[in-house]
Tab-separated table of C-alpha atoms (C1' of nucleotides) in Angstrom:
chain	number	residue	atom	x	y	z
A	1	MET	CA	-150.082	-116.242	13.365
A	2	ASP	CA	-149.038	-119.897	13.390
A	3	LYS	CA	-146.807	-121.703	15.750
A	4	LYS	CA	-143.716	-121.621	13.614
A	5	ASP	CA	-143.959	-117.769	13.376
A	6	ILE	CA	-144.505	-117.410	16.963
A	7	VAL	CA	-141.470	-119.407	17.806
A	8	GLU	CA	-139.534	-117.112	15.591
A	9	VAL	CA	-140.788	-114.045	17.377
A	10	LEU	CA	-139.916	-115.441	20.810
A	11	GLU	CA	-136.429	-116.246	19.707
A	12	ARG	CA	-136.042	-112.778	18.239
A	13	ILE	CA	-137.196	-111.168	21.503
A	14	GLY	CA	-134.378	-113.089	23.292
A	15	THR	CA	-131.742	-112.035	20.841
A	16	MET	CA	-132.825	-108.395	21.026
A	17	MET	CA	-132.919	-108.493	24.766
A	18	GLU	CA	-129.370	-109.771	24.735
A	19	ILE	CA	-128.254	-106.780	22.895
A	20	LYS	CA	-130.180	-104.550	25.084
A	21	GLY	CA	-128.416	-105.946	28.121
A	22	GLU	CA	-131.418	-107.547	29.775
A	23	ASN	CA	-131.311	-109.985	32.492
A	24	PRO	CA	-129.802	-113.203	31.240
A	25	PHE	CA	-132.397	-115.243	33.124
A	26	LYS	CA	-135.141	-113.351	31.352
A	27	ILE	CA	-133.508	-113.996	28.022
A	28	ARG	CA	-133.190	-117.643	28.762
A	29	ALA	CA	-136.886	-117.842	29.567
A	30	TYR	CA	-137.860	-116.567	26.191
A	31	SER	CA	-135.594	-118.902	24.328
A	32	ALA	CA	-136.686	-121.866	26.602
A	33	GLY	CA	-140.299	-120.809	25.782
A	34	ALA	CA	-139.640	-120.863	22.125
A	35	ARG	CA	-138.097	-124.288	22.271
A	36	THR	CA	-140.894	-125.605	24.414
A	37	LEU	CA	-143.401	-124.359	21.881
A	38	GLN	CA	-141.592	-125.707	18.955
A	39	THR	CA	-141.341	-129.236	20.377
A	40	MET	CA	-144.932	-129.263	21.533
A	41	GLU	CA	-146.802	-131.957	19.793
A	42	GLU	CA	-150.323	-130.812	20.342
A	43	ASP	CA	-152.119	-128.267	18.099
A	44	LEU	CA	-151.467	-124.818	19.468
A	45	GLY	CA	-154.987	-123.631	18.770
A	46	ASP	CA	-156.438	-126.445	20.871
A	47	VAL	CA	-154.241	-125.720	23.720
A	48	ILE	CA	-155.070	-122.078	23.759
A	49	GLU	CA	-158.802	-122.833	23.336
A	50	GLU	CA	-158.640	-124.970	26.387
A	51	GLY	CA	-156.727	-122.452	28.346
A	52	ARG	CA	-153.906	-124.865	29.064
A	53	LEU	CA	-150.939	-122.894	27.655
A	54	GLY	CA	-149.846	-121.781	31.111
A	55	ASP	CA	-149.937	-125.369	32.357
A	56	ILE	CA	-146.919	-126.199	30.050
A	57	PRO	CA	-143.673	-126.116	32.105
A	58	GLY	CA	-141.600	-123.126	31.202
A	59	ILE	CA	-144.547	-121.088	29.990
A	60	GLY	CA	-145.930	-118.722	32.599
A	61	LYS	CA	-148.143	-115.768	32.789
A	62	ALA	CA	-146.232	-113.363	30.591
A	63	LEU	CA	-145.427	-115.901	27.863
A	64	THR	CA	-148.908	-117.184	27.757
A	65	GLU	CA	-150.347	-113.724	27.317
A	66	LYS	CA	-147.816	-112.901	24.569
A	67	ILE	CA	-148.263	-116.096	22.681
A	68	GLU	CA	-152.113	-115.845	22.810
A	69	THR	CA	-151.859	-112.315	21.496
A	70	LEU	CA	-149.678	-113.344	18.701
A	71	TYR	CA	-151.880	-116.331	17.765
A	72	ALA	CA	-154.994	-114.247	17.655
A	73	THR	CA	-153.790	-111.021	16.140
A	74	GLY	CA	-150.312	-111.677	14.708
A	75	GLU	CA	-149.205	-108.353	16.418
A	76	LEU	CA	-147.452	-107.708	19.691
A	77	GLU	CA	-146.839	-104.197	20.868
A	78	PHE	CA	-143.938	-105.280	23.137
A	79	TYR	CA	-142.286	-106.980	20.258
A	80	ASN	CA	-142.777	-104.008	17.852
A	81	LYS	CA	-141.196	-101.515	20.219
A	82	LEU	CA	-138.291	-103.836	20.691
A	83	VAL	CA	-137.716	-104.166	16.925
A	84	ALA	CA	-137.865	-100.445	16.627
A	85	SER	CA	-135.270	-99.911	19.272
A	86	VAL	CA	-132.633	-102.446	18.018
A	87	PRO	CA	-130.911	-101.907	14.736
A	88	SER	CA	-131.357	-105.070	12.679
A	89	GLY	CA	-127.790	-105.325	11.783
A	90	LEU	CA	-126.738	-105.642	15.373
A	91	MET	CA	-128.614	-109.011	15.527
A	92	ASP	CA	-126.301	-110.505	12.841
A	93	MET	CA	-123.260	-109.621	14.990
A	94	LEU	CA	-124.240	-112.122	17.612
A	95	ASP	CA	-123.072	-114.894	15.202
A	96	ILE	CA	-119.504	-113.666	15.466
A	97	PRO	CA	-117.595	-115.749	17.940
A	98	GLY	CA	-116.552	-113.710	20.983
A	99	LEU	CA	-119.107	-110.989	20.494
A	100	GLY	CA	-121.985	-110.954	22.948
A	101	GLY	CA	-124.647	-108.462	23.851
A	102	LYS	CA	-122.386	-106.223	26.094
A	103	LYS	CA	-119.568	-105.903	23.455
A	104	ILE	CA	-122.014	-105.273	20.614
A	105	LYS	CA	-123.688	-102.611	22.613
A	106	VAL	CA	-120.282	-100.851	23.186
A	107	LEU	CA	-119.381	-101.084	19.488
A	108	HIS	CA	-122.689	-99.545	18.640
A	109	GLU	CA	-122.513	-96.794	21.187
A	110	LYS	CA	-118.998	-95.780	20.806
A	111	LEU	CA	-118.333	-96.379	17.110
A	112	ASP	CA	-121.709	-96.168	15.577
A	113	VAL	CA	-121.293	-99.717	14.343
A	114	ASP	CA	-124.752	-100.994	13.252
A	115	SER	CA	-123.918	-103.826	10.907
A	116	ILE	CA	-121.383	-106.341	9.891
A	117	GLU	CA	-120.378	-104.019	7.120
A	118	THR	CA	-119.653	-100.975	9.333
A	119	LEU	CA	-118.028	-103.322	11.942
A	120	THR	CA	-115.564	-104.574	9.219
A	121	VAL	CA	-114.692	-101.048	8.365
A	122	ALA	CA	-114.190	-100.089	11.968
A	123	CYS	CA	-111.837	-102.999	12.484
A	124	GLN	CA	-109.887	-102.240	9.419
A	125	GLU	CA	-109.354	-98.698	10.467
A	126	GLY	CA	-108.144	-99.870	13.842
A	127	ARG	CA	-110.850	-97.990	15.720
A	128	VAL	CA	-111.930	-101.207	17.498
A	129	ALA	CA	-108.605	-101.923	19.057
A	130	GLU	CA	-108.650	-98.565	20.743
A	131	LEU	CA	-111.839	-99.304	22.712
A	132	LYS	CA	-111.458	-100.131	26.374
A	133	GLY	CA	-111.801	-103.803	26.827
A	134	PHE	CA	-110.886	-104.514	23.289
A	135	GLY	CA	-107.564	-104.795	21.773
A	136	LYS	CA	-105.624	-105.686	18.558
A	137	LYS	CA	-106.129	-109.321	19.105
A	138	THR	CA	-109.905	-108.786	19.574
A	139	GLU	CA	-110.027	-106.841	16.326
A	140	GLU	CA	-108.275	-109.608	14.377
A	141	LYS	CA	-110.549	-112.230	15.852
A	142	ILE	CA	-113.601	-110.292	14.881
A	143	LEU	CA	-112.361	-109.800	11.261
A	144	SER	CA	-111.609	-113.566	10.873
A	145	GLY	CA	-114.913	-114.386	12.502
A	146	ILE	CA	-116.693	-112.060	9.941
A	147	LYS	CA	-114.813	-113.765	7.111
A	148	ASN	CA	-115.838	-117.172	8.046
A	149	ARG	CA	-119.134	-116.642	9.685
A	150	GLU	CA	-121.157	-118.659	7.253
A	151	ALA	CA	-118.958	-121.691	7.812
A	152	TYR	CA	-118.742	-120.956	11.673
A	153	ALA	CA	-122.427	-120.676	12.072
A	154	ALA	CA	-123.210	-123.686	10.105
A	155	ARG	CA	-124.086	-127.052	11.648
A	156	HIS	CA	-122.568	-130.082	10.090
A	157	LEU	CA	-124.194	-133.248	9.007
A	158	TRP	CA	-123.549	-136.101	11.286
A	159	TRP	CA	-121.789	-137.988	8.663
A	160	ASP	CA	-119.202	-135.263	8.103
A	161	ALA	CA	-118.708	-134.913	11.811
A	162	GLN	CA	-118.083	-138.574	12.006
A	163	SER	CA	-115.356	-138.564	9.301
A	164	MET	CA	-113.646	-135.798	11.316
A	165	VAL	CA	-114.051	-137.881	14.591
A	166	LYS	CA	-112.404	-140.829	12.884
A	167	LYS	CA	-109.332	-138.759	12.244
A	168	ILE	CA	-109.031	-137.234	15.685
A	169	LEU	CA	-110.031	-140.004	17.992
A	170	PRO	CA	-107.351	-142.465	17.050
A	171	GLY	CA	-104.710	-139.859	17.330
A	172	LEU	CA	-105.797	-139.141	20.925
A	173	GLU	CA	-106.045	-142.834	21.839
A	174	GLU	CA	-102.390	-143.146	20.786
A	175	LEU	CA	-101.052	-140.666	23.246
A	176	PRO	CA	-99.522	-142.410	26.197
A	177	GLU	CA	-100.957	-139.751	28.659
A	178	VAL	CA	-104.516	-140.426	27.522
A	179	GLU	CA	-106.286	-142.879	29.867
A	180	ARG	CA	-109.692	-142.667	28.323
A	181	VAL	CA	-111.307	-140.721	25.459
A	182	GLU	CA	-114.799	-140.317	24.094
A	183	ALA	CA	-116.410	-137.922	21.671
A	184	ALA	CA	-119.369	-136.296	23.572
A	185	GLY	CA	-121.804	-133.661	22.613
A	186	SER	CA	-124.547	-133.730	20.019
A	187	PHE	CA	-122.328	-136.057	17.898
A	188	ARG	CA	-122.494	-138.642	20.701
A	189	ARG	CA	-126.204	-138.232	20.881
A	190	GLY	CA	-126.508	-139.038	17.211
A	191	MET	CA	-128.161	-135.781	16.198
A	192	GLU	CA	-128.667	-135.380	12.473
A	193	THR	CA	-126.559	-132.271	12.546
A	194	VAL	CA	-123.619	-131.451	14.754
A	195	GLY	CA	-122.502	-128.046	15.838
A	196	ASP	CA	-119.081	-128.481	17.471
A	197	LEU	CA	-117.143	-131.666	18.058
A	198	ASP	CA	-116.587	-132.283	21.718
A	199	PHE	CA	-113.805	-134.506	22.916
A	200	LEU	CA	-113.348	-135.707	26.576
A	201	VAL	CA	-110.168	-137.220	27.813
A	202	ALA	CA	-109.152	-138.723	31.222
A	203	SER	CA	-105.570	-137.965	32.136
A	204	SER	CA	-103.409	-136.663	34.978
A	205	ASN	CA	-101.064	-134.926	32.536
A	206	PRO	CA	-103.003	-132.709	30.196
A	207	THR	CA	-100.187	-130.589	28.796
A	208	PRO	CA	-98.867	-132.875	25.905
A	209	ILE	CA	-102.383	-133.763	25.039
A	210	MET	CA	-103.419	-130.181	24.583
A	211	ASP	CA	-100.297	-129.490	22.749
A	212	TRP	CA	-100.952	-132.342	20.345
A	213	PHE	CA	-104.590	-131.276	19.923
A	214	THR	CA	-103.752	-127.727	19.119
A	215	SER	CA	-101.301	-128.626	16.437
A	216	MET	CA	-103.278	-131.148	14.360
A	217	ASP	CA	-103.216	-130.847	10.574
A	218	GLY	CA	-105.926	-128.792	9.082
A	219	ILE	CA	-106.347	-126.315	11.937
A	220	VAL	CA	-106.772	-122.773	10.969
A	221	GLU	CA	-107.285	-121.265	14.313
A	222	VAL	CA	-106.597	-122.131	17.897
A	223	THR	CA	-109.298	-120.285	19.802
A	224	ALA	CA	-108.236	-121.458	23.273
A	225	HIS	CA	-105.378	-123.318	24.624
A	226	GLY	CA	-105.449	-124.057	28.394
A	227	GLU	CA	-104.711	-126.716	30.921
A	228	THR	CA	-108.074	-128.431	30.948
A	229	LYS	CA	-109.829	-126.959	27.913
A	230	SER	CA	-108.831	-126.199	24.313
A	231	SER	CA	-110.631	-125.291	21.243
A	232	VAL	CA	-109.711	-125.288	17.579
A	233	ARG	CA	-111.207	-124.582	14.285
A	234	PHE	CA	-110.522	-126.563	11.126
A	235	GLU	CA	-110.541	-125.479	7.559
A	236	GLY	CA	-114.091	-125.826	6.439
A	237	GLY	CA	-115.300	-124.186	9.591
A	238	MET	CA	-115.887	-127.152	12.002
A	239	GLN	CA	-114.846	-126.413	15.489
A	240	ALA	CA	-113.647	-128.959	18.048
A	241	ASP	CA	-113.289	-128.672	21.848
A	242	LEU	CA	-111.181	-130.858	23.981
A	243	ARG	CA	-111.525	-131.201	27.776
A	244	VAL	CA	-109.115	-133.229	29.937
A	245	VAL	CA	-110.255	-134.212	33.393
A	246	PRO	CA	-108.860	-136.517	36.067
A	247	SER	CA	-110.120	-140.104	35.632
A	248	GLU	CA	-112.388	-139.970	38.771
A	249	GLN	CA	-114.439	-137.280	36.951
A	250	PHE	CA	-114.491	-138.886	33.517
A	251	TYR	CA	-117.995	-140.309	33.458
A	252	PHE	CA	-119.543	-137.360	35.238
A	253	ALA	CA	-117.874	-135.159	32.560
A	254	LEU	CA	-118.804	-137.431	29.777
A	255	HIS	CA	-122.446	-137.381	30.890
A	256	HIS	CA	-122.407	-133.681	31.433
A	257	PHE	CA	-120.819	-132.822	28.055
A	258	THR	CA	-122.975	-135.274	26.217
A	259	GLY	CA	-125.989	-133.134	27.135
A	260	SER	CA	-128.452	-132.140	26.060
A	261	LYS	CA	-128.715	-129.097	28.255
A	262	ASP	CA	-132.231	-129.722	29.106
A	263	HIS	CA	-131.438	-133.435	29.935
A	264	ASN	CA	-128.767	-132.127	32.302
A	265	VAL	CA	-131.328	-129.713	33.917
A	266	ARG	CA	-133.535	-132.711	34.604
A	267	MET	CA	-130.837	-134.850	35.903
A	268	ARG	CA	-129.640	-132.048	38.268
A	269	GLN	CA	-133.160	-131.589	39.554
A	270	LYS	CA	-133.553	-135.286	40.083
A	271	ALA	CA	-130.255	-135.183	42.092
A	272	LEU	CA	-131.447	-132.360	44.151
A	273	SER	CA	-134.645	-134.158	45.054
A	274	LEU	CA	-132.504	-136.811	46.629
A	275	GLY	CA	-130.413	-134.322	48.454
A	276	LEU	CA	-127.552	-134.676	45.970
A	277	SER	CA	-125.811	-132.215	43.691
A	278	LEU	CA	-124.804	-133.463	40.264
A	279	SER	CA	-122.243	-131.657	38.099
A	280	GLU	CA	-119.542	-132.325	35.620
A	281	TRP	CA	-117.253	-132.726	38.626
A	282	GLY	CA	-119.219	-135.398	40.452
A	283	LEU	CA	-122.101	-136.296	42.618
A	284	ARG	CA	-122.057	-135.179	46.200
A	285	PRO	CA	-124.339	-134.257	49.075
A	286	GLU	CA	-126.095	-130.969	48.214
A	287	GLU	CA	-124.682	-128.892	51.159
A	288	GLU	CA	-121.180	-129.976	50.518
A	289	LYS	CA	-120.400	-127.121	48.133
A	290	ASP	CA	-116.694	-127.430	48.366
A	291	SER	CA	-115.778	-128.413	44.770
A	292	SER	CA	-112.074	-127.996	45.701
A	293	ARG	CA	-112.401	-131.424	47.077
A	294	LYS	CA	-112.604	-132.750	43.590
A	295	ALA	CA	-113.936	-136.306	43.452
A	296	GLY	CA	-117.381	-136.558	45.228
A	297	PRO	CA	-118.271	-139.338	47.542
A	298	VAL	CA	-120.184	-141.184	44.826
A	299	GLU	CA	-117.991	-143.128	42.374
A	300	ALA	CA	-118.812	-143.768	38.761
A	301	ASN	CA	-116.986	-146.162	36.661
A	302	SER	CA	-119.481	-145.873	33.919
A	303	GLU	CA	-122.348	-143.649	32.945
A	304	GLU	CA	-124.717	-146.320	34.133
A	305	ASP	CA	-123.405	-145.816	37.653
A	306	ILE	CA	-124.576	-142.195	37.557
A	307	PHE	CA	-128.127	-143.185	36.570
A	308	LYS	CA	-128.137	-146.012	39.148
A	309	ALA	CA	-126.980	-143.565	41.956
A	310	LEU	CA	-130.111	-141.455	41.109
A	311	GLY	CA	-132.418	-144.512	41.026
A	312	LEU	CA	-132.865	-144.258	37.308
A	313	GLN	CA	-132.652	-146.659	34.478
A	314	TYR	CA	-129.961	-146.055	31.953
A	315	VAL	CA	-130.812	-143.521	29.227
A	316	PRO	CA	-128.852	-143.846	26.117
A	317	PRO	CA	-127.345	-140.642	24.626
A	318	SER	CA	-129.713	-140.502	21.580
A	319	LEU	CA	-132.710	-140.180	24.026
A	320	ARG	CA	-131.322	-137.340	26.228
A	321	GLU	CA	-133.287	-134.456	25.044
A	322	GLY	CA	-134.900	-133.391	28.261
A	323	MET	CA	-138.278	-134.341	26.966
A	324	GLY	CA	-139.504	-136.557	29.716
A	325	GLU	CA	-136.933	-139.300	29.423
A	326	VAL	CA	-135.682	-138.820	32.915
A	327	GLU	CA	-139.161	-139.056	34.372
A	328	ALA	CA	-139.666	-142.174	32.187
A	329	ALA	CA	-136.511	-143.750	33.593
A	330	GLU	CA	-137.847	-143.613	37.199
A	331	ARG	CA	-138.217	-146.901	38.786
B	1	DG	C1'	-138.996	-112.776	47.199
B	2	DG	C1'	-134.938	-115.471	46.049
B	3	DG	C1'	-132.596	-118.867	42.976
B	4	DC	C1'	-131.699	-119.775	38.394
B	5	DG	C1'	-124.467	-124.253	37.373
B	6	DG	C1'	-120.121	-123.383	38.106
B	7	DT	C1'	-115.899	-122.922	35.840
B	8	DA	C1'	-112.092	-122.021	32.239
B	9	DC	C1'	-110.073	-118.970	29.114
B	10	DT	C1'	-109.055	-114.365	27.038
B	11	DG	C1'	-107.630	-109.672	27.075
C	1	DC	C1'	-111.559	-107.776	36.652
C	2	DA	C1'	-115.445	-108.247	33.048
C	3	DG	C1'	-117.129	-110.675	29.209
C	4	DT	C1'	-117.813	-114.875	26.737
C	5	DA	C1'	-118.651	-119.704	26.190
C	6	DC	C1'	-119.847	-124.257	27.618
D	1	DG	C1'	-138.821	-114.477	32.425
D	2	DC	C1'	-140.225	-118.990	35.391
D	3	DC	C1'	-140.569	-121.793	39.418
D	4	DC	C1'	-140.824	-122.903	44.399
DNA sequence: GGGCGGTACTG
DNA sequence: CAGTAC
DNA sequence: GCCC
């Protein structure tokens, strides 16, 4: 079995474990392993041959064994058993916003739902709303999620995302309560495709901003509307999130929500090695857990300041993929 | 053997 | 409060 | 699950 197929198997293992209610950290380990493998430049056969698979960060004893077995035989007992125990239709349900492993499990056990089709019927008959932990609103959300799932699941070309950003950003800039605003996320990193749009605003008066954001033209659904975080969906399926933070936190939050996740992990580790703790809220001494004291002792008036505080050279968004750029920025 | 991010929003 | 999402 |  080749690398691509093995990556696929590892990802599916993660998904199935999610539905089985496995330990989230275990699930993460599988999807991290899949990503690592996917981005590995070397030939998988060579690496296995030389017995170096386990040397790769994120791939330990269990994953090494499974990957080697798949590579050599194309079969994996562990995987086959998992496949046999999870109805394939349940996997598709994870694409529906608001449904995770736990809820899917309940739907399956209580209502015998085993596919998008049977789930649709269960919703239409009102059986989902009667379940504990569910309700009428959940039911409607599931139905609309099903109806739009192709659009929702799809990523969008950077170019399309940009035309959307060009419409939203100026509107935000014009609001008097907005002190600073940036688009973050994979859009800011310049990825070829963009999942959701992520906007970040500095302000001490979020309410009017959130109200404006959740009532823009072209919105088909407001998925969340809070003080610091709101989320909307446009016709065409593009989703946009807005976060409002106090201006002292702006660059920490911008860095955090620009990602990538792997990059953030590296940066947090780097901070920890200096006895500091980095988060979207700020940079503070590690033991000072009290995040109620909002702004940390370290100030940042730009993203550069954050890198500087960690003794790193600036890494532009497009390089923040957690693939060694943090190490390379050491100086 | 213990930690793995910490928080906001929904129902 | 649990579940989900980021 | 992986890492320390």
